[in-house]
Amino acid sequence: MLVVMRHGAPQSDVDRVVAVIEEMGYEARPMPGAQRTAVGLVGNDGRVDAGRIEALPGVARIIHVTQPYKQVSREWRVEDTIVTIAPGVSFGGNEVPVVAGPCSVESEAQIIRAAQQVRAAGGTALRGGAYKPRSSPYSFQGLGLEGLRLLARAREETGLPIVTEAMDDEGARVVAEYADCIQIGARNMQNYSLLKTVGKLNRPVLLKRGMAATINDLLLSAEYILAEGNTQVILCERGVRTFDNAVRNMFDLTAIPVVHGLSHLPIVADPSHGTGVRDKVIPMARAAIAAGADGILVEMHPEPDRALSDGAQSLYPDQFAELMVQLRAVASAIGRTVPPKPEA
Ligand code: PEP
Ligand code: MN
């Protein structure tokens, strides 16, 4: 439930609403906005007496959020949320950041080289998994803590912020010490204990859509994170499994405008996992920007043919550089920008 205050209502009125909500045993979240202040009531179990709040001074109206997810919904917050993972790197505004790098961190030489190539082409952040959720227990599982240290080295070297995955509660706390943004992978989208843990950490979260999850499921998973107090959530469309095995996944671009209608959170697109095929990545990345994606997450490896994971969908460095040029053109056609190549 959302309590909308009158335009210009004094702070004392807002404080009173907060006090009454707390007295009723619920949590109050005051949200000053450009147009008006609202106070969210968290945890409504259906027993709230809205009439009591409606009668308080300064209250304009009460909005009952109709969606099952509350704080994630557009009803809760009308304006787009902008998530900043590092100074100058924000998702949800006019600029469309590009997060690129290998599927996995494999060695110091590999990740530093990748970071330099990402930066040289104008990429905005570095991706790379240190903890890898692999379908087979016999596949490369990632370098773990050593991988996080190497990512930190790559950040020092290039200045690029780091996006990397956490797979469990303990790992999430460690990842939060190194990463600028914690990725929750498709396989963990419904790991509710992990979602609650990252909800309590003071780090932006990139939440990927599960491979069999509906958009409603994705938004409910994001709600777990916001409900714990962390509003810095970036959603990610990465394709879903279907009957068609022509490509690895069905890349659901419709999810982008649908999510924009339902939620104020930014949504980025991952055409690498979305297609699983290198030569399909560039066209689908272009399409994702055209569809309104607030960022692109893409796999690029200095030597994809030697990659320990997802080599077949990883771009060659020169393809990534070409992709950046094309993405700038598509973004500009819809009045947005993809960051330029840094001056040499
Ligand atoms: C990844 O980003 O490398 C990854 C494992 O992605 P997903 O969770 O979408 O499969
Ligand atoms: Mn991958």
Coordinates of C-alpha atoms and ligand atoms in Angstrom, one line a residue:
M1 CA 0.0 0.0 0.0
L2 CA 1.2 3.5 -0.9
V3 CA 0.3 6.6 1.0
V4 CA 0.5 9.6 -1.4
M5 CA 1.1 12.9 0.4
R6 CA -0.3 16.2 -0.8
H7 CA 2.0 18.4 -2.8
G8 CA 3.9 20.6 -0.3
A9 CA 2.8 18.6 2.8
P10 CA 5.1 19.5 5.7
Q11 CA 7.7 17.0 7.0
S12 CA 5.7 16.8 10.2
D13 CA 2.8 15.3 8.3
V14 CA 5.0 12.7 6.7
D15 CA 6.5 11.8 10.1
R16 CA 3.1 11.3 11.5
V17 CA 2.1 8.9 8.7
V18 CA 5.3 7.0 9.3
A19 CA 4.6 6.9 13.1
V20 CA 1.1 5.6 12.6
I21 CA 2.2 2.9 10.1
E22 CA 4.9 1.7 12.6
E23 CA 2.4 1.8 15.4
M24 CA 0.2 -0.6 13.4
G25 CA 3.2 -3.0 13.3
Y26 CA 4.3 -2.4 9.7
E27 CA 7.4 -0.9 8.1
A28 CA 7.1 2.6 6.6
R29 CA 9.3 3.6 3.6
P30 CA 9.2 7.4 2.9
M31 CA 10.0 8.1 -0.7
P32 CA 10.5 11.7 -1.6
G33 CA 9.8 12.1 -5.4
A34 CA 10.1 14.9 -7.9
Q35 CA 6.3 15.5 -7.9
R36 CA 5.3 14.4 -4.4
T37 CA 6.3 12.4 -1.4
A38 CA 4.9 8.9 -0.9
V39 CA 5.1 6.6 2.1
G40 CA 5.2 2.9 1.3
L41 CA 3.6 0.5 3.8
V42 CA 5.6 -2.7 3.6
G43 CA 4.2 -6.1 4.6
N44 CA 0.5 -5.4 4.3
D45 CA -1.1 -8.7 5.3
G46 CA -4.6 -7.5 4.4
R47 CA -5.4 -6.3 7.9
V48 CA -4.4 -2.6 7.4
D49 CA -7.1 -0.1 8.2
A50 CA -6.5 2.3 5.3
G51 CA -9.2 4.7 6.6
R52 CA -7.1 5.5 9.6
I53 CA -4.2 6.6 7.4
E54 CA -6.4 8.3 4.8
A55 CA -7.7 10.7 7.5
L56 CA -4.3 11.9 8.6
P57 CA -3.3 15.5 7.8
G58 CA -1.4 15.9 4.5
V59 CA -2.5 12.6 3.0
A60 CA -3.8 13.0 -0.6
R61 CA -4.8 9.4 -1.3
I62 CA -4.1 5.8 -0.8
I63 CA -3.0 3.5 -3.6
H64 CA -3.5 -0.2 -3.2
V65 CA -0.8 -1.9 -5.4
T66 CA -2.6 -4.5 -7.4
Q67 CA 0.4 -6.5 -8.6
P68 CA 1.7 -9.4 -6.4
Y69 CA 5.1 -7.7 -6.4
K70 CA 4.8 -4.3 -4.6
Q71 CA 7.9 -2.3 -4.3
V72 CA 9.1 -3.5 -7.7
S73 CA 5.9 -2.2 -9.5
R74 CA 5.3 1.0 -11.4
E75 CA 2.4 1.6 -9.1
W76 CA 4.8 1.9 -6.2
R77 CA 7.2 4.2 -8.0
V78 CA 6.3 6.0 -11.2
E79 CA 9.7 7.3 -12.1
D80 CA 12.4 5.0 -13.5
T81 CA 14.9 3.8 -11.0
I82 CA 18.5 4.6 -11.9
V83 CA 21.0 2.1 -10.5
T84 CA 24.6 3.3 -10.3
I85 CA 27.3 0.6 -9.9
A86 CA 30.3 3.0 -10.0
P87 CA 30.8 6.7 -10.5
G88 CA 29.5 7.5 -14.0
V89 CA 28.1 4.0 -14.7
S90 CA 24.4 4.0 -14.3
F91 CA 21.6 1.8 -15.6
G92 CA 18.1 3.2 -16.3
G93 CA 18.9 6.6 -17.5
N94 CA 19.6 7.9 -21.0
E95 CA 22.9 6.2 -21.3
V96 CA 23.1 2.5 -22.1
P97 CA 26.1 0.9 -20.5
V98 CA 27.7 -2.2 -22.1
V99 CA 29.1 -4.8 -19.7
A100 CA 31.5 -7.2 -21.4
G101 CA 34.0 -9.8 -20.7
P102 CA 34.5 -13.6 -20.7
C103 CA 32.1 -16.1 -19.2
S104 CA 34.7 -17.1 -16.7
V105 CA 37.9 -15.6 -15.2
E106 CA 40.5 -18.1 -16.3
S107 CA 43.9 -16.5 -15.6
E108 CA 45.5 -13.2 -14.8
A109 CA 46.7 -12.7 -18.4
Q110 CA 43.3 -13.6 -19.8
I111 CA 41.2 -11.3 -17.6
I112 CA 43.6 -8.3 -17.8
R113 CA 43.7 -8.7 -21.6
A114 CA 39.9 -8.9 -21.8
A115 CA 39.5 -5.9 -19.6
Q116 CA 41.9 -3.9 -21.8
Q117 CA 40.0 -4.9 -24.9
V118 CA 36.6 -4.0 -23.3
R119 CA 37.9 -0.7 -22.3
A120 CA 39.6 0.1 -25.6
A121 CA 36.3 -0.4 -27.5
G122 CA 34.4 1.8 -25.0
G123 CA 32.8 -1.0 -22.9
T124 CA 31.5 0.4 -19.6
A125 CA 32.1 -2.5 -17.1
L126 CA 33.8 -5.8 -17.0
R127 CA 32.0 -9.1 -16.5
G128 CA 33.6 -12.5 -15.7
G129 CA 32.5 -15.4 -13.4
A130 CA 34.7 -16.5 -10.5
Y131 CA 32.0 -18.9 -9.2
K132 CA 30.4 -20.7 -12.2
P133 CA 27.1 -22.5 -12.0
R134 CA 27.8 -25.3 -14.6
S135 CA 25.3 -27.8 -15.7
S136 CA 27.9 -30.6 -15.3
P137 CA 29.8 -31.0 -12.0
Y138 CA 32.8 -32.1 -14.2
S139 CA 33.0 -28.8 -16.1
F140 CA 35.3 -25.9 -15.0
Q141 CA 33.7 -24.5 -11.9
G142 CA 35.6 -21.2 -11.8
L143 CA 38.7 -20.0 -9.9
G144 CA 36.7 -18.9 -6.8
L145 CA 38.4 -16.3 -4.5
E146 CA 41.4 -16.2 -6.8
G147 CA 39.1 -15.2 -9.6
L148 CA 37.7 -12.3 -7.5
R149 CA 41.3 -11.1 -6.8
L150 CA 42.1 -11.2 -10.5
L151 CA 38.9 -9.2 -11.3
A152 CA 40.0 -6.6 -8.7
R153 CA 43.4 -6.5 -10.5
A154 CA 41.7 -5.9 -13.8
R155 CA 39.7 -3.1 -12.3
E156 CA 42.9 -1.5 -11.0
E157 CA 44.5 -1.8 -14.4
T158 CA 41.6 -0.4 -16.4
G159 CA 39.2 1.4 -14.1
L160 CA 36.3 -0.7 -15.2
P161 CA 33.8 -1.7 -12.5
I162 CA 33.2 -5.4 -12.0
V163 CA 30.0 -7.5 -12.4
T164 CA 30.4 -11.0 -11.1
E165 CA 28.2 -13.9 -10.0
A166 CA 27.5 -15.1 -6.5
M167 CA 26.0 -18.6 -6.1
D168 CA 25.4 -19.0 -2.4
D169 CA 24.9 -16.9 0.8
E170 CA 28.5 -17.3 2.0
G171 CA 29.9 -16.5 -1.5
A172 CA 27.6 -13.4 -1.8
R173 CA 29.3 -11.8 1.2
V174 CA 32.7 -12.4 -0.3
V175 CA 31.6 -11.3 -3.8
A176 CA 30.3 -8.1 -2.3
E177 CA 33.7 -7.2 -1.0
Y178 CA 35.2 -7.4 -4.5
A179 CA 32.4 -6.6 -7.0
D180 CA 30.7 -3.4 -7.9
C181 CA 27.6 -5.3 -8.8
I182 CA 26.6 -8.9 -7.8
Q183 CA 25.2 -11.0 -10.5
I184 CA 22.5 -13.6 -9.6
G185 CA 22.4 -16.1 -12.4
A186 CA 19.5 -17.7 -14.1
R187 CA 19.8 -20.9 -12.1
N188 CA 19.6 -19.0 -8.9
M189 CA 16.8 -16.6 -9.7
Q190 CA 14.5 -18.5 -7.3
N191 CA 17.1 -19.2 -4.6
Y192 CA 15.2 -17.2 -2.1
S193 CA 17.7 -17.4 0.7
L194 CA 20.4 -16.0 -1.7
L195 CA 18.0 -13.2 -2.8
K196 CA 17.4 -12.3 0.9
T197 CA 21.1 -12.2 1.5
V198 CA 21.9 -9.9 -1.3
G199 CA 18.9 -7.8 -0.3
K200 CA 20.8 -7.1 2.9
L201 CA 24.1 -6.3 1.3
N202 CA 24.9 -2.8 0.3
R203 CA 25.7 -3.6 -3.4
P204 CA 23.8 -3.3 -6.6
V205 CA 22.4 -6.6 -7.9
L206 CA 22.0 -7.8 -11.5
L207 CA 19.2 -10.4 -11.4
K208 CA 19.0 -12.7 -14.4
R209 CA 15.7 -14.2 -15.5
G210 CA 15.5 -18.0 -14.9
M211 CA 15.5 -20.2 -17.9
A212 CA 11.9 -21.3 -17.2
A213 CA 10.7 -18.2 -15.3
T214 CA 7.8 -16.0 -16.3
I215 CA 8.2 -12.2 -16.2
N216 CA 5.9 -12.3 -13.1
D217 CA 8.4 -14.8 -11.4
L218 CA 11.3 -12.5 -12.3
L219 CA 9.6 -9.5 -10.7
L220 CA 8.6 -11.5 -7.6
S221 CA 12.2 -12.6 -7.2
A222 CA 13.3 -8.9 -7.5
E223 CA 10.7 -8.1 -4.8
Y224 CA 12.6 -10.4 -2.4
I225 CA 15.7 -8.2 -2.7
L226 CA 13.8 -4.9 -2.4
A227 CA 11.8 -6.2 0.6
E228 CA 15.1 -6.5 2.4
G229 CA 15.9 -2.9 1.8
N230 CA 18.1 -3.1 -1.3
T231 CA 16.5 -1.1 -4.1
Q232 CA 19.6 -1.2 -6.4
V233 CA 18.4 -4.0 -8.7
I234 CA 19.0 -4.3 -12.4
L235 CA 16.9 -7.0 -14.2
C236 CA 18.3 -9.1 -17.0
E237 CA 16.6 -10.9 -19.9
R238 CA 18.8 -13.8 -21.0
G239 CA 16.5 -16.1 -22.9
V240 CA 14.2 -18.9 -21.9
R241 CA 14.0 -22.6 -22.8
T242 CA 11.4 -23.5 -25.4
F243 CA 10.5 -26.3 -27.7
D244 CA 12.8 -25.0 -30.4
N245 CA 16.4 -26.1 -30.3
A246 CA 17.7 -24.1 -33.3
V247 CA 19.6 -21.9 -30.8
R248 CA 20.5 -22.3 -27.1
N249 CA 17.6 -20.2 -25.8
M250 CA 14.6 -18.2 -27.0
F251 CA 15.7 -14.5 -26.4
D252 CA 12.5 -12.8 -25.2
L253 CA 12.9 -9.2 -26.4
T254 CA 9.2 -8.6 -25.6
A255 CA 10.2 -8.9 -21.9
I256 CA 11.9 -5.5 -22.2
P257 CA 8.9 -3.3 -23.0
V258 CA 6.7 -5.5 -20.8
V259 CA 9.0 -5.0 -17.8
H260 CA 9.2 -1.3 -18.5
G261 CA 5.5 -1.1 -18.2
L262 CA 5.2 -3.2 -15.0
S263 CA 8.3 -2.0 -13.1
H264 CA 10.4 1.0 -12.5
L265 CA 13.6 -1.1 -12.4
P266 CA 16.1 -1.0 -15.3
I267 CA 16.3 -4.1 -17.5
V268 CA 19.4 -5.1 -19.5
A269 CA 19.7 -7.8 -22.2
D270 CA 22.2 -10.6 -22.5
P271 CA 22.2 -11.7 -26.1
S272 CA 25.1 -14.2 -25.5
H273 CA 23.2 -16.6 -23.3
G274 CA 20.0 -15.4 -25.1
T275 CA 21.2 -17.0 -28.3
G276 CA 24.2 -19.1 -27.4
V277 CA 25.6 -18.7 -30.9
R278 CA 28.4 -16.1 -31.6
D279 CA 27.1 -14.9 -35.0
K280 CA 23.6 -14.3 -33.5
V281 CA 24.9 -12.1 -30.7
I282 CA 25.5 -8.9 -32.6
P283 CA 22.1 -8.7 -34.4
M284 CA 20.3 -9.5 -31.1
A285 CA 22.3 -6.9 -29.1
R286 CA 21.3 -4.3 -31.7
A287 CA 17.7 -5.4 -31.4
A288 CA 17.7 -5.3 -27.6
I289 CA 18.9 -1.6 -27.7
A290 CA 16.2 -0.9 -30.2
A291 CA 13.6 -2.5 -27.9
G292 CA 14.6 -0.2 -25.1
A293 CA 17.2 -2.3 -23.1
D294 CA 18.9 -0.2 -20.4
G295 CA 22.2 -2.0 -20.9
I296 CA 23.8 -4.9 -22.7
L297 CA 25.7 -7.8 -21.0
V298 CA 27.8 -9.6 -23.5
E299 CA 30.5 -12.3 -23.5
M300 CA 33.8 -11.5 -25.2
H301 CA 37.0 -13.5 -24.8
P302 CA 40.5 -12.6 -26.0
E303 CA 40.7 -16.2 -27.5
P304 CA 37.2 -17.7 -27.6
D305 CA 38.5 -20.9 -29.1
R306 CA 40.4 -21.6 -25.9
A307 CA 37.7 -20.5 -23.5
L308 CA 37.0 -22.8 -20.5
S309 CA 33.2 -22.0 -20.7
D310 CA 30.8 -20.5 -23.3
G311 CA 33.5 -20.1 -26.0
A312 CA 30.9 -20.7 -28.8
Q313 CA 28.9 -17.7 -27.8
S314 CA 31.8 -15.4 -26.9
L315 CA 32.7 -12.6 -29.4
Y316 CA 36.2 -12.1 -30.7
P317 CA 37.7 -8.8 -29.6
D318 CA 37.4 -7.3 -33.0
Q319 CA 33.7 -8.3 -33.2
F320 CA 33.1 -6.6 -29.8
A321 CA 34.7 -3.4 -31.1
E322 CA 32.5 -3.5 -34.2
L323 CA 29.4 -4.2 -32.0
M324 CA 30.1 -1.1 -29.9
V325 CA 30.2 1.0 -33.1
Q326 CA 26.8 -0.4 -34.2
L327 CA 25.2 -0.1 -30.8
R328 CA 26.1 3.6 -30.7
A329 CA 24.3 4.1 -34.0
V330 CA 21.2 2.2 -32.9
A331 CA 21.1 4.0 -29.5
S332 CA 21.3 7.4 -31.2
A333 CA 18.4 6.5 -33.5
I334 CA 16.1 6.2 -30.4
G335 CA 17.6 9.3 -28.6
R336 CA 19.9 7.3 -26.2
T337 CA 23.6 7.0 -26.0
V338 CA 26.2 4.2 -25.7
P339 CA 29.4 5.6 -24.2
P340 CA 32.0 6.6 -26.7
K341 CA 35.4 5.0 -27.2
P342 CA 37.9 6.4 -24.7
E343 CA 40.5 8.8 -26.1
A344 CA 43.7 6.9 -26.8
Ligands
PEP1 C1 26.8 -16.1 -17.2 O1 26.5 -14.9 -17.2 O2 27.9 -16.6 -17.5 C2 25.8 -17.1 -16.8 C3 26.1 -18.3 -16.2 O3 24.6 -16.7 -17.1 P1 23.1 -17.4 -16.9 O4 23.0 -17.4 -15.4 O5 22.2 -16.4 -17.5 O6 23.1 -18.8 -17.5
MN2 MN 28.4 -17.7 -19.6

